[in-house]
Short mmCIF file of C-alpha atoms in Angstrom, two decimals:
data_model
loop_
_atom_site.label_atom_id
_atom_site.label_comp_id
_atom_site.label_asym_id
_atom_site.label_seq_id
_atom_site.Cartn_x
_atom_site.Cartn_y
_atom_site.Cartn_z
CA MET A 1 14.39 6.95 10.71
CA SER A 2 14.23 10.36 12.50
CA GLN A 3 13.61 10.55 16.12
CA GLU A 4 10.65 12.94 15.09
CA ASP A 5 8.64 9.97 13.30
CA ILE A 6 9.29 7.59 15.99
CA ALA A 7 8.34 10.00 19.12
CA MET A 8 5.42 10.95 16.37
CA GLY A 9 4.18 7.21 16.05
CA PHE A 10 4.31 7.09 19.57
CA VAL A 11 2.10 9.98 20.52
CA HIS A 12 -0.51 8.75 17.79
CA TRP A 13 -0.64 5.33 19.44
CA VAL A 14 -1.31 7.20 23.04
CA GLY A 15 -4.39 8.65 21.10
CA THR A 16 -6.14 5.79 20.56
CA PHE A 17 -6.78 5.40 24.00
CA GLY A 18 -9.92 6.88 24.45
CA SER A 19 -9.70 7.02 28.40
CA LEU A 20 -6.90 9.44 29.22
CA SER A 21 -7.52 11.75 31.57
CA LYS A 22 -5.76 14.77 29.08
CA ARG A 23 -4.58 15.22 25.83
CA VAL A 24 -1.28 14.14 24.28
CA ALA A 25 -0.76 15.68 21.27
CA ASN A 26 3.52 15.78 21.72
CA LEU A 27 5.92 13.91 23.39
CA SER A 28 6.28 16.58 25.73
CA ASP A 29 2.88 15.96 27.34
CA LEU A 30 4.13 12.66 29.01
CA THR A 31 6.72 14.00 30.60
CA ASP A 32 4.28 14.22 34.08
CA GLY A 33 4.34 10.12 33.50
CA ILE A 34 0.70 10.58 34.03
CA ALA A 35 -1.10 9.88 30.98
CA LEU A 36 1.32 6.77 31.03
CA PHE A 37 0.87 5.32 33.93
CA GLU A 38 -3.24 5.44 32.59
CA ILE A 39 -1.93 3.19 29.77
CA CYS A 40 -0.43 1.09 31.70
CA ALA A 41 -3.41 0.90 33.97
CA GLU A 42 -5.45 0.05 31.35
CA ILE A 43 -3.33 -3.09 30.00
CA ASP A 44 -3.51 -4.44 33.87
CA ARG A 45 -5.13 -2.33 36.32
CA GLN A 46 -3.93 -5.44 39.00
CA TRP A 47 -0.54 -4.43 38.52
CA PHE A 48 -0.34 -0.90 37.67
CA LYS A 49 -2.66 1.10 40.15
CA SER A 50 -3.16 3.90 39.07
CA ILE A 51 -1.99 7.86 40.14
CA ARG A 52 -3.67 10.71 41.22
CA SER A 53 -4.21 12.77 37.39
CA ALA A 54 -4.17 16.02 39.30
CA ASP A 55 -2.54 18.80 36.85
CA ILE A 56 0.95 18.73 38.79
CA GLY A 57 2.32 21.49 36.46
CA ASP A 58 5.86 22.03 36.14
CA ASN A 59 6.58 20.75 39.61
CA TRP A 60 9.83 18.33 38.58
CA VAL A 61 9.80 16.96 41.57
CA LEU A 62 6.12 15.31 41.56
CA LYS A 63 6.96 14.53 37.97
CA MET A 64 9.98 12.50 39.27
CA ASN A 65 8.31 10.51 41.81
CA ASN A 66 5.36 8.96 38.77
CA LEU A 67 8.38 8.77 36.68
CA LYS A 68 10.36 6.44 39.64
CA LYS A 69 7.24 4.79 40.44
CA LEU A 70 5.80 4.39 36.53
CA TYR A 71 9.41 2.65 35.70
CA LYS A 72 10.00 0.84 38.99
CA LEU A 73 6.42 -0.97 38.18
CA VAL A 74 7.16 -1.64 34.33
CA THR A 75 10.55 -3.35 35.07
CA ARG A 76 9.37 -5.76 37.47
CA TYR A 77 6.12 -6.62 34.67
CA TYR A 78 8.57 -7.46 32.77
CA GLU A 79 10.47 -10.12 35.62
CA GLU A 80 7.68 -11.13 37.39
CA VAL A 81 5.16 -11.67 34.61
CA LEU A 82 6.34 -11.63 31.02
CA GLY A 83 9.55 -13.32 32.40
CA TYR A 84 12.21 -10.91 30.53
CA PRO A 85 15.45 -10.13 32.24
CA THR A 86 15.61 -5.93 32.51
CA SER A 87 19.51 -5.66 33.07
CA ASN A 88 20.47 -4.85 29.93
CA LEU A 89 17.92 -2.17 28.82
CA ALA A 90 18.71 0.92 27.96
CA GLU A 91 17.67 2.96 31.99
CA PRO A 92 15.94 5.75 31.27
CA ASN A 93 17.25 9.05 32.60
CA LEU A 94 14.07 10.40 34.67
CA ALA A 95 15.54 12.98 35.90
CA ALA A 96 16.28 14.46 32.36
CA ILE A 97 12.69 13.56 31.61
CA ALA A 98 11.58 15.29 34.85
CA LYS A 99 13.78 19.00 34.44
CA ASN A 100 14.09 19.20 30.91
CA GLU A 101 11.66 16.94 29.16
CA GLU A 102 14.64 14.88 27.41
CA ALA A 103 13.16 13.55 24.19
CA ASP A 104 15.55 10.14 23.86
CA GLU A 105 15.43 9.90 27.21
CA LEU A 106 11.62 10.06 27.15
CA LEU A 107 11.44 7.60 24.35
CA LYS A 108 13.32 4.65 25.93
CA LEU A 109 10.43 4.93 29.05
CA CYS A 110 7.99 5.08 26.18
CA HIS A 111 9.55 1.75 23.70
CA MET A 112 9.37 -0.03 26.73
CA ILE A 113 5.64 0.38 27.56
CA LEU A 114 4.73 0.28 24.35
CA THR A 115 6.68 -3.62 24.06
CA LEU A 116 5.03 -4.88 27.55
CA ALA A 117 1.22 -3.67 25.75
CA VAL A 118 2.03 -5.96 22.74
CA GLN A 119 3.52 -8.80 24.72
CA CYS A 120 0.94 -8.88 27.63
CA GLU A 121 -2.02 -11.16 28.32
CA ARG A 122 -4.48 -8.97 26.16
CA ASN A 123 -1.75 -8.11 23.20
CA GLN A 124 -4.65 -8.53 20.54
CA VAL A 125 -6.31 -5.07 21.36
CA TYR A 126 -2.54 -3.12 21.64
CA ILE A 127 -1.68 -4.64 18.34
CA GLY A 128 -5.23 -3.36 17.00
CA LYS A 129 -4.26 -0.22 18.00
CA ILE A 130 -1.08 -0.12 16.05
CA MET A 131 -3.22 -1.10 12.90
CA SER A 132 -5.12 1.13 13.18
CA LEU A 133 -2.96 3.53 12.35
CA GLY A 134 -1.53 5.11 9.34
CA GLU A 135 1.49 3.08 7.81
CA GLU A 136 3.98 5.54 8.50
CA ASP A 137 3.29 5.44 12.11
CA GLN A 138 3.09 1.69 12.22
CA ARG A 139 6.86 0.83 10.82
CA SER A 140 7.79 3.48 13.25
CA LEU A 141 6.32 1.81 16.11
CA MET A 142 7.69 -2.00 14.62
CA VAL A 143 11.47 -0.23 14.95
CA SER A 144 10.53 0.85 18.95
CA ILE A 145 9.34 -2.42 19.53
CA GLU A 146 12.41 -4.33 17.59
CA SER A 147 14.51 -2.15 19.26
CA VAL A 148 13.80 -3.37 23.07
CA LEU A 149 13.63 -6.64 21.85
CA ALA A 150 17.38 -6.35 20.79
CA GLN A 151 18.06 -5.25 24.06
CA LEU A 152 16.58 -7.93 25.58
CA GLY A 153 18.17 -10.58 24.00
CA SER A 154 15.72 -12.36 22.32
CA ALA A 155 12.08 -12.42 21.51
CA GLU A 156 11.09 -15.35 23.73
CA PRO A 157 11.56 -14.63 27.49
CA ASP A 158 14.81 -16.08 29.18
CA GLY A 159 13.52 -17.71 32.23
CA GLU A 160 9.50 -18.97 33.12
CA PRO A 161 7.88 -17.01 35.41
CA ASP A 162 6.30 -19.20 38.69
CA GLY A 163 2.18 -20.33 39.16
CA ASN A 164 -0.09 -17.55 37.55
CA ASP A 165 2.45 -15.88 35.81
CA VAL A 166 3.28 -18.81 33.81
CA ASP A 167 -0.79 -18.93 32.21
CA MET A 168 -0.55 -15.00 31.28
CA ASP A 169 3.03 -15.61 29.69
CA ASP A 170 1.22 -18.12 27.45
CA ALA A 171 -1.70 -15.78 26.95
CA ALA A 172 0.55 -13.29 25.67
CA ARG A 173 1.07 -15.94 22.42
CA SER A 174 -1.51 -16.36 20.07
CA SER A 175 -3.75 -19.59 19.90
CA ASP A 176 -1.25 -21.13 17.46
CA GLY A 177 2.14 -20.48 19.66
CA ALA A 178 3.42 -17.39 17.72
CA ASP A 179 4.91 -14.46 19.55
CA PRO A 180 2.88 -11.80 19.11
CA VAL A 181 5.64 -9.26 18.01
CA ALA A 182 5.95 -11.99 14.87
CA ARG A 183 2.08 -11.87 14.58
CA LEU A 184 2.31 -8.18 14.31
CA GLN A 185 5.17 -8.36 11.84
CA ALA A 186 3.20 -10.58 9.65
CA GLU A 187 -0.04 -8.64 9.86
CA LEU A 188 1.79 -5.46 9.08
CA MET A 189 3.49 -7.11 5.88
CA LYS A 190 0.27 -8.10 5.00
CA SER A 191 -1.60 -4.68 5.44
CA TYR A 192 1.39 -3.02 3.36
CA ALA A 193 0.94 -5.96 0.32
CA GLU A 194 -3.07 -5.23 0.46
CA LYS A 195 -2.58 -1.31 0.06
CA ASP A 196 -0.09 -2.07 -2.63
CA GLU A 197 -2.85 -4.15 -4.41
CA LEU A 198 -5.07 -1.53 -3.74
CA GLU A 199 -2.66 0.97 -5.09
CA LYS A 200 -2.00 -1.38 -8.15
CA SER A 201 -5.79 -1.62 -8.81
CA ALA A 202 -6.81 2.28 -8.43
CA HIS A 203 -3.91 3.24 -11.03
CA GLU A 204 -5.00 0.83 -13.74
CA LEU A 205 -8.48 2.36 -13.06
CA THR A 206 -7.22 5.74 -12.87
CA VAL A 207 -5.37 4.77 -16.62
CA GLU A 208 -9.13 3.04 -17.39
CA HIS A 209 -11.11 6.09 -16.98
CA ARG A 210 -8.72 8.76 -18.82
CA GLN A 211 -8.94 5.96 -21.40
CA VAL A 212 -12.48 6.07 -21.78
CA GLN A 213 -12.53 9.73 -21.32
CA SER A 214 -10.49 10.21 -24.20
CA ARG A 215 -12.84 8.16 -26.70
CA TYR A 216 -15.94 9.65 -25.11
CA GLU A 217 -14.08 13.31 -26.20
CA GLU A 218 -13.09 11.83 -29.58
CA LEU A 219 -16.98 11.19 -30.16
CA LEU A 220 -17.83 14.62 -29.26
CA VAL A 221 -15.92 15.90 -31.84
CA LEU A 222 -17.25 13.37 -34.75
CA ASN A 223 -20.53 13.80 -33.45
CA GLU A 224 -20.13 18.04 -33.73
CA GLU A 225 -18.38 17.08 -37.46
CA LEU A 226 -21.09 15.28 -38.79
CA LYS A 227 -23.66 17.61 -37.29
CA VAL A 228 -22.41 20.57 -39.46
CA ARG A 229 -21.95 18.19 -42.43
CA MET A 230 -25.62 17.15 -42.25
CA ASP A 231 -26.86 20.90 -41.81
CA ASP A 232 -24.70 21.94 -44.60
CA LEU A 233 -26.02 18.93 -46.96
CA GLU A 234 -29.62 20.44 -45.52
CA LYS A 235 -29.10 23.68 -46.43
CA SER A 236 -28.26 22.23 -50.00
CA MET A 237 -30.78 20.41 -50.49
CA ALA A 238 -33.00 22.88 -49.98
CA ARG A 239 -31.51 25.52 -52.64
CA ALA A 240 -31.49 22.34 -54.75
CA ASP A 241 -35.23 21.65 -54.64
CA LYS A 242 -36.13 25.47 -55.10
CA SER A 243 -34.69 25.40 -58.08
CA GLY A 244 -35.48 21.72 -58.96
CA ARG A 245 -32.56 20.15 -59.18
CA ALA A 246 -32.58 17.96 -56.07
CA ASP A 247 -31.67 14.42 -56.79
CA PHE A 248 -31.87 10.85 -55.10
CA LEU A 249 -27.72 10.41 -54.78
CA LEU A 250 -28.17 14.18 -52.69
CA ARG A 251 -31.10 12.57 -50.65
CA ALA A 252 -29.44 9.15 -50.18
CA GLU A 253 -25.96 11.09 -48.84
CA ILE A 254 -27.89 13.12 -46.45
CA GLU A 255 -29.70 9.86 -45.18
CA ASN A 256 -25.83 8.05 -44.78
CA LEU A 257 -25.07 11.33 -42.89
CA ARG A 258 -27.85 11.07 -40.20
CA HIS A 259 -27.54 7.43 -39.79
CA ASP A 260 -23.80 7.99 -38.87
CA LEU A 261 -24.95 10.81 -36.49
CA GLU A 262 -27.41 8.64 -34.80
CA LYS A 263 -24.68 5.66 -34.39
CA ALA A 264 -21.93 8.28 -33.50
CA ASP A 265 -24.49 9.57 -30.47
CA LEU A 266 -25.04 5.88 -29.61
CA ARG A 267 -20.82 5.87 -28.86
CA SER A 268 -20.96 8.53 -26.93
CA GLN A 269 -23.93 7.90 -24.52
CA ASP A 270 -22.12 4.55 -23.90
CA ALA A 271 -18.73 6.18 -23.47
CA GLU A 272 -20.10 8.41 -20.86
CA ARG A 273 -21.32 5.76 -18.87
#
């Protein structure tokens, strides 16, 4: 999967947050840290106190300050709330993000925030946001989450936080004790299976519709042929009446054709329905 696909998957996920102070259309719109801070503040407002969302333009120093504060809070959240050591996480080059909008470096930070969201106390909300996106976006986001978990070394925290943090960590797991990421993977697999089943049903209905349409068109042709034969016989009968040569067989053939025509009309109407 390309970096562009992964980047747009995250941008689309960001788009599910309706309370952001600015529109995010591209990854570069995240380089000032404001939208990312606002997302983290929605995840845990007590931990991530929002920064001022004033437009800081291209001032890379102000961007750098925002990113430093955000990164520090994110890593502490992993360690103190979720109980994950962050020593193995790839550290983003914040200066490269602020100065040059380096996508590779920015995605490192984005991946950390995405994974934090699906591990937090209200993870079902953010898993739901992933599930609301298209299949390609879902796959790219799973790639991002799995890359962070691989760096952490395990989907489960190595340590166990003290005090209230234990409750938050427990709440981040589903009621049956399953890891939220594993649950997300299971939900995605179920979604893909349902999609495949719907596509199969749609294909079968399309084939059936084509067959019915073909039969309907055949009946229309037959109907027209019977009408032509009927007209020809009625004309022949009219000529025979004038010359006094109409006979029983000719009248019987006309009646048979009229009966066939009525049946063909009925079949055409049934096929049309």
